[in-house]
GROMACS .gro file of C-alpha atoms in nm:
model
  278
    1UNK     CA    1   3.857   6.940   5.917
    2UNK     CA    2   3.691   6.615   5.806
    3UNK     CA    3   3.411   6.610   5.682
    4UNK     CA    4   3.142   6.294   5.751
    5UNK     CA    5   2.909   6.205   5.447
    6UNK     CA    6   2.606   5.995   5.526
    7UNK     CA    7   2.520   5.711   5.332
    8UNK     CA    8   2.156   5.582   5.261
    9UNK     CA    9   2.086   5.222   5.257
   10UNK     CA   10   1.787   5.154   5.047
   11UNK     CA   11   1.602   4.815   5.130
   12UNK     CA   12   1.572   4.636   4.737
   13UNK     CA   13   1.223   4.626   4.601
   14UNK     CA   14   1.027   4.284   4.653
   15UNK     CA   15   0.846   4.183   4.385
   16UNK     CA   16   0.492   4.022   4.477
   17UNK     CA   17   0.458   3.728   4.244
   18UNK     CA   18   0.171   3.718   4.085
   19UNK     CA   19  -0.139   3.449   4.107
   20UNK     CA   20  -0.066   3.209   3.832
   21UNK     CA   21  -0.338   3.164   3.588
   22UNK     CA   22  -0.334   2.852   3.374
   23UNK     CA   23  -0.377   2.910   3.001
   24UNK     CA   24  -0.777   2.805   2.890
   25UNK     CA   25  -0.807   2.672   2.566
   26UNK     CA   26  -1.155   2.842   2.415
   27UNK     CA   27  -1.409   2.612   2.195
   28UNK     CA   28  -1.227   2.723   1.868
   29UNK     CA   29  -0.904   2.599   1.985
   30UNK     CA   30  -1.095   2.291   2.020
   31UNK     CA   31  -1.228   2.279   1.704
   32UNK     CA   32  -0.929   2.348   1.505
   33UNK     CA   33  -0.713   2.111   1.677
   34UNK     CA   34  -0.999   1.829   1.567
   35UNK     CA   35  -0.994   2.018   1.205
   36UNK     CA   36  -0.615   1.975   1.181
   37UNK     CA   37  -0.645   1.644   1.335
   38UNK     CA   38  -0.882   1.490   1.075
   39UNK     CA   39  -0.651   1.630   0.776
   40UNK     CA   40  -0.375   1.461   0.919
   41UNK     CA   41  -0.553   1.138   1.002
   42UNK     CA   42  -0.727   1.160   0.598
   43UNK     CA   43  -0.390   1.234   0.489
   44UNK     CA   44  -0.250   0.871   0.659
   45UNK     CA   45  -0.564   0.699   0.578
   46UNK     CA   46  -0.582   0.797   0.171
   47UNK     CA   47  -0.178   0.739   0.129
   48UNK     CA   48  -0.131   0.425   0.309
   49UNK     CA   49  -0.124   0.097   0.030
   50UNK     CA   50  -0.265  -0.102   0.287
   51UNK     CA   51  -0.626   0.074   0.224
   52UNK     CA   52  -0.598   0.108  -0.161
   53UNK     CA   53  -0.561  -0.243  -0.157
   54UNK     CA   54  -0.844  -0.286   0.044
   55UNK     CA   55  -1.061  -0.083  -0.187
   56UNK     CA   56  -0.920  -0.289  -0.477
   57UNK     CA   57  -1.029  -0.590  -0.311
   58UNK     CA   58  -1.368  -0.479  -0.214
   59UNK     CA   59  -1.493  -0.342  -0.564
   60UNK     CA   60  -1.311  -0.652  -0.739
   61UNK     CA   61  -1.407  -0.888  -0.512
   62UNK     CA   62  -1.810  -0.791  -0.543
   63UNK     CA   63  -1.768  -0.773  -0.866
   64UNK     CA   64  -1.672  -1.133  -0.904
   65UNK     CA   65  -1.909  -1.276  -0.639
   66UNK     CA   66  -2.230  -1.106  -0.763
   67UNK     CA   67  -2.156  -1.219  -1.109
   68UNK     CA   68  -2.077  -1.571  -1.020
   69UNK     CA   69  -2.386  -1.568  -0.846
   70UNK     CA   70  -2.561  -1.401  -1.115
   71UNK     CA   71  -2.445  -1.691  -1.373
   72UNK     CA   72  -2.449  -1.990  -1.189
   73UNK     CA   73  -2.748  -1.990  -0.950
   74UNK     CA   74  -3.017  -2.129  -1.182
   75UNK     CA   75  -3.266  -2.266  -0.969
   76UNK     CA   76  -3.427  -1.931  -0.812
   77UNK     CA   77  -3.479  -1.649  -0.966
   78UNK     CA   78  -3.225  -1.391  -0.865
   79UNK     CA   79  -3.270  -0.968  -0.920
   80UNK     CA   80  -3.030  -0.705  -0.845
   81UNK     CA   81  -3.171  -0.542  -0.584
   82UNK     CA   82  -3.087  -0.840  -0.408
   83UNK     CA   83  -2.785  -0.970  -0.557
   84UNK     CA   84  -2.609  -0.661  -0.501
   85UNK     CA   85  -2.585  -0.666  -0.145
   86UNK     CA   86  -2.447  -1.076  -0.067
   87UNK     CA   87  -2.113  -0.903  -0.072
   88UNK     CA   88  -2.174  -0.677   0.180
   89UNK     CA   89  -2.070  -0.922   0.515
   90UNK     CA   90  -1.756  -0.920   0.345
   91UNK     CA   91  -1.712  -0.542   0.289
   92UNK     CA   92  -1.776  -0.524   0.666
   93UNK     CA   93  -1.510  -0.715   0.773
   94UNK     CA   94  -1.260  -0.473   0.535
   95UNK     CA   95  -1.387  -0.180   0.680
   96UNK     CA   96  -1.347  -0.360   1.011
   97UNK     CA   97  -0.990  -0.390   0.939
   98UNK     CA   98  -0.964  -0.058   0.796
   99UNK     CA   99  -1.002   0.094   1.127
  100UNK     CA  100  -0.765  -0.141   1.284
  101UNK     CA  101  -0.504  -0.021   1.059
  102UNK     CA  102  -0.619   0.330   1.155
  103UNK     CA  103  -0.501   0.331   1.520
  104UNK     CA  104  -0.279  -0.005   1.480
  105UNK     CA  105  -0.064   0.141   1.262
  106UNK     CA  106   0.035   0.404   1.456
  107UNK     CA  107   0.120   0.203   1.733
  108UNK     CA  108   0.328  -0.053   1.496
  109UNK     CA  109   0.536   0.270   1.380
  110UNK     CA  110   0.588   0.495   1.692
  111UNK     CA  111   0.443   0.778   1.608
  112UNK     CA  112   0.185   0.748   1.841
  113UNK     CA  113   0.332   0.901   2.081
  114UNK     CA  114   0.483   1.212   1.838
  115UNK     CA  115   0.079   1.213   1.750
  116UNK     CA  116   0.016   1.237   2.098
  117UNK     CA  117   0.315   1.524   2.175
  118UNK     CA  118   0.147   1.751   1.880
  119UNK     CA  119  -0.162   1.753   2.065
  120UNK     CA  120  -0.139   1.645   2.418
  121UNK     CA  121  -0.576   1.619   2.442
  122UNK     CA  122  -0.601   1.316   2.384
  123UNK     CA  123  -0.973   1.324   2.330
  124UNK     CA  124  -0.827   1.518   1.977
  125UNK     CA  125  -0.718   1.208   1.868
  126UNK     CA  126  -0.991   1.011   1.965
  127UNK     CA  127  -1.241   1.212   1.836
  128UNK     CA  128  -0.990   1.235   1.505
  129UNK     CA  129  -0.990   0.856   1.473
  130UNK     CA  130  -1.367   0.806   1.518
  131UNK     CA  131  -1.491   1.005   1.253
  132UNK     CA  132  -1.220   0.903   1.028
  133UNK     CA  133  -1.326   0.546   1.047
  134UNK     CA  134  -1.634   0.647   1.020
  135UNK     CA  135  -1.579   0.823   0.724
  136UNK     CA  136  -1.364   0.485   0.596
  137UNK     CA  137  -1.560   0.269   0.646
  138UNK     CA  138  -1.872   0.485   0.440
  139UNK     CA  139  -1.597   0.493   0.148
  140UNK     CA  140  -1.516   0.120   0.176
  141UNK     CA  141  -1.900   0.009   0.225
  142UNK     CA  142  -1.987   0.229  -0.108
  143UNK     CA  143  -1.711   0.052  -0.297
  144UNK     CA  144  -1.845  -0.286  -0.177
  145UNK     CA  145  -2.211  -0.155  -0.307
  146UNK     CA  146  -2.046  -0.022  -0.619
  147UNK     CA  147  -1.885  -0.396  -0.708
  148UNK     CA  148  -2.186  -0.606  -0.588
  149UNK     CA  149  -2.432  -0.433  -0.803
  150UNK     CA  150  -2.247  -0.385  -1.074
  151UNK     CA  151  -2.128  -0.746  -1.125
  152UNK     CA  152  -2.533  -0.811  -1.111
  153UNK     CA  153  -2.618  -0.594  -1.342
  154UNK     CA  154  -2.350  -0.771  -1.558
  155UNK     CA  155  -2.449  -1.094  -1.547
  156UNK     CA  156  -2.735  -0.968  -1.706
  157UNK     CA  157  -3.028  -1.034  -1.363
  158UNK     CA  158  -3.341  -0.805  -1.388
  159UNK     CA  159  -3.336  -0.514  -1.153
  160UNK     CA  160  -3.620  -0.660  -0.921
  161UNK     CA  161  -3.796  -0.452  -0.654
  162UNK     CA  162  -3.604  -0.088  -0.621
  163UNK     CA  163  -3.884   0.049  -0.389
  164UNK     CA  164  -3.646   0.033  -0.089
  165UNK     CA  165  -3.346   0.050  -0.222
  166UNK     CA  166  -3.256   0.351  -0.112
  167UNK     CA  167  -3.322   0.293   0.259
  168UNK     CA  168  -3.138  -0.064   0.190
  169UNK     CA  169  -2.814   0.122   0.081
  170UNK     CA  170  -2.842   0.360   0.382
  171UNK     CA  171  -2.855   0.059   0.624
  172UNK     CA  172  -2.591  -0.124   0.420
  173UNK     CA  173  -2.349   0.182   0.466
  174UNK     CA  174  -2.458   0.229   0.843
  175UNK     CA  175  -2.314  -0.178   0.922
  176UNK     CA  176  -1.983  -0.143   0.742
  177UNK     CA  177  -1.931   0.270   0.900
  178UNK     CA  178  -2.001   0.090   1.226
  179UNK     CA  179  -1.820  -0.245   1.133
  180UNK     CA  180  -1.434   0.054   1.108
  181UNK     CA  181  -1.508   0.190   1.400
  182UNK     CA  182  -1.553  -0.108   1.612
  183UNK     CA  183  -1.215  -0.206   1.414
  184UNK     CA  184  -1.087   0.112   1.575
  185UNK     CA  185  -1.218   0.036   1.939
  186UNK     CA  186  -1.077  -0.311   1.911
  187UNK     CA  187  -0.717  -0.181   1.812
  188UNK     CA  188  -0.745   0.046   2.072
  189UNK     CA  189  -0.820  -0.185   2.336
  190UNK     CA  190  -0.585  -0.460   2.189
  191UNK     CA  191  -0.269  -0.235   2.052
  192UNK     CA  192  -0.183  -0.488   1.847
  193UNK     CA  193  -0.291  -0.460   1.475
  194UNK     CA  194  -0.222  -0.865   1.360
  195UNK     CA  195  -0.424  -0.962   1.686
  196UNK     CA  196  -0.724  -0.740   1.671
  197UNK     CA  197  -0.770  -0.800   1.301
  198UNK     CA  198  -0.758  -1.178   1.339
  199UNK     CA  199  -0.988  -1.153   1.665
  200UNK     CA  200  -1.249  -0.953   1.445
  201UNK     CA  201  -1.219  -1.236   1.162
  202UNK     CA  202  -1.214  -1.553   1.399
  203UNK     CA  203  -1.548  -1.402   1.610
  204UNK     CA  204  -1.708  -1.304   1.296
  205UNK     CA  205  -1.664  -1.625   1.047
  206UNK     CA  206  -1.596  -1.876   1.336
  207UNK     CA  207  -1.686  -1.809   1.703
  208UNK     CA  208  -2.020  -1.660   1.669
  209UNK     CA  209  -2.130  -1.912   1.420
  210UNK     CA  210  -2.033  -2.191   1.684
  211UNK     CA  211  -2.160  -1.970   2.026
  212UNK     CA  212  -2.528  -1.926   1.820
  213UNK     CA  213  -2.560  -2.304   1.781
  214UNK     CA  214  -2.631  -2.348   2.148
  215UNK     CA  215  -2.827  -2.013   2.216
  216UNK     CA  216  -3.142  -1.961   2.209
  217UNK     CA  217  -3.256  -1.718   1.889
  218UNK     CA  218  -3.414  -1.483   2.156
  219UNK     CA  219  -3.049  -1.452   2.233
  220UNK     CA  220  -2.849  -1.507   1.934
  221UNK     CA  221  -2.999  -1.208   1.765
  222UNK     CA  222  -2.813  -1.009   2.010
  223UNK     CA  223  -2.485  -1.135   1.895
  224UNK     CA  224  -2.268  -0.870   1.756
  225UNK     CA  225  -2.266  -0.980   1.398
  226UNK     CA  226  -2.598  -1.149   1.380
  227UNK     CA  227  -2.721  -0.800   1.454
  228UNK     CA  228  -2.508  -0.621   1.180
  229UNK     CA  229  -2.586  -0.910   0.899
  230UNK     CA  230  -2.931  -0.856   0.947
  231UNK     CA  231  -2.893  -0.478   0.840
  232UNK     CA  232  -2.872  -0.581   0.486
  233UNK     CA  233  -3.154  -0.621   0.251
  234UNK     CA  234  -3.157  -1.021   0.147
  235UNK     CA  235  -3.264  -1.333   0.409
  236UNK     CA  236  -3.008  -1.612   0.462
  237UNK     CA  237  -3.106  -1.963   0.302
  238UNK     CA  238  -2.997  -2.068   0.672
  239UNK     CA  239  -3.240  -1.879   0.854
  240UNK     CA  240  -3.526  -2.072   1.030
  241UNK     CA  241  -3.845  -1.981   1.021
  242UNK     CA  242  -3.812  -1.957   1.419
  243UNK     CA  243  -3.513  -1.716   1.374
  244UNK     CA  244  -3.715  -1.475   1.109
  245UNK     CA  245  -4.022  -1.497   1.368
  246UNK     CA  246  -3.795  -1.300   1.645
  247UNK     CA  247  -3.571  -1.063   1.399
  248UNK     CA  248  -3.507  -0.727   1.513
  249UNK     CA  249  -3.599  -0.435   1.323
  250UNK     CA  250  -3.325  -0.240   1.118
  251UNK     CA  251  -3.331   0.020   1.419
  252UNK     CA  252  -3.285  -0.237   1.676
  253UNK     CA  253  -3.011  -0.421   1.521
  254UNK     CA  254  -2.849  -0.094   1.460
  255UNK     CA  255  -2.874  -0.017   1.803
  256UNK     CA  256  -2.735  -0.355   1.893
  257UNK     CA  257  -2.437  -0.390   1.649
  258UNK     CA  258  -2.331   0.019   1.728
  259UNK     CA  259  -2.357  -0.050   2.083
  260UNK     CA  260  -2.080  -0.326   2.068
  261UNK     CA  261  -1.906  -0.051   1.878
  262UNK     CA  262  -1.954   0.224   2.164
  263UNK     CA  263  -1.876   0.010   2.459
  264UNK     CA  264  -1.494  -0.097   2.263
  265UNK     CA  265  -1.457   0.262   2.164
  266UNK     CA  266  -1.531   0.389   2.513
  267UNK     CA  267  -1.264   0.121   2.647
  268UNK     CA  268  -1.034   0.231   2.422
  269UNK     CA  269  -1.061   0.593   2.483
  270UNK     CA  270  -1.019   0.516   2.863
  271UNK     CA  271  -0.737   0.316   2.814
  272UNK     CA  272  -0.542   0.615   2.594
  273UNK     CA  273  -0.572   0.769   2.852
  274UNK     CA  274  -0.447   0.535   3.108
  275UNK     CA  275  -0.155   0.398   2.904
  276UNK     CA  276   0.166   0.511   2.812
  277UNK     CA  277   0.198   0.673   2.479
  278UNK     CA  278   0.484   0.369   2.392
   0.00000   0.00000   0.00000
């Protein structure tokens, strides 16, 4: 007799997926990617020769100019106080390049885009960069201040006025912090470090000089570096009596120069973000 077994076809199990949720990055991932950021971007910024030279040249190069001034202007009376800050244009224009190197050099060695694959939020970096030139250019405007006042003090000048020195100092270190991070915008913009630095220098010594001569002042004040110049404590032999009678105020020229420096940074960001990483 044969015997008939019965065999059960079970249906496999389907397996629902599940709604994908995308991972949110909280407010202290945030702020420890920026935190890791900034050590990296210190660590670059304090190890590359290309700064400690700058430094070098700022604090030597003040030195020399306030005491040549100090010694060999003998038909005013010249004080420290003032002395101190004529090398201070100068010091801008390093700090200036400073933050060019800052985002230049990154581009001229590839490891932008390595930078970039560490932390793919971009706004990390450019947050990263910003206060790091900021931070620069403080460091580089304080050895400017450093040089100029001490080669004054050296060539022997009394110390003159010191009632606003303080607030002087402050404004000084406000034009050459701004001065790195339009240096920074402008790299960002331009991506090319020899270009931007030599488009800062060539505006600031040479085309703005030439572009005031046929504005009016009521204009010319708001020229980029007309605006940061007049941040510092001392009053060009150059300046008419017709320029002094429609200065801006420290604020305003503040406002002026770090508005050039917001509108390139802005660019810049937008462009990171627009560009590829190469």
């Amino acid at each position: 007799m044969t015997t008939t077994t019965a065999t059960t076809f079970q249906r496999p199990a389907t397996t629902v997926p599940s709604e994908h949720r995308p991972e949110m990055r909280s407010t202290g991932d945030g702020a420890r990617a920026v935190g890791a950021a900034l050590r990296s971007d210190w660590i670059k910024v304090s190890t590359v020769r290309a700064n400690r030279a700058l430094l070098l040249l700022t604090i030597a190069g003040g030195l020399l100019v306030s005491w040549a001034v100090g010694v060999m202007v003998t038909d005013q009376v010249q004080y420290v106080a003032q002395v101190g800050f004529f090398w201070t244009s100068v010091t801008s224009m390093f700090a200036a390049i400073g933050g060019v190197l800052l985002f230049g050099s990154e581009v001229q060695h590839g490891t932008l885009a390595s930078a970039l694959a560490a932390r793919p939020a971009r706004w990390v970096l450019a947050l990263s960069k910003t206060l790091t030139a900021a931070a620069l250019g403080l460091v580089i405007g304080a050895a400017g201040l450093a040089g100029g006042f001490g080669g004054a003090v050296l060539a022997g000048l009394g110390a003159g006025d010191t009632s606003a020195l303080a607030a002087s100092v402050g404004w000084a270190l406000v034009f050459t912090m701004l001065s790195a991070v339009l240096g920074l915008g402008t790299a960002m913009v331009v991506r090319n470090t020899t270009a931007a630095i030599a488009g800062i220098l060539v505006w600031g010594f040479v085309v703005e000089n030439l572009i005031k001569l046929f504005l009016a002042e009521e204009v010319a004040r708001f020229l980029p570096f007309i605006a940061g110049n007049h941040l510092l404590a001392y009053s060009s032999d150059f300046e008419t009596p017709g320029t002094l009678a429609v200065a801006l105020t420290q604020p305003e020229n503040a406002l002026v120069f770090g508005g050039y420096a917001g509108v390139t940074l802005v660019v810049g960001t937008v462009l990171l973000y627009r560009r590829d990483t190469n």
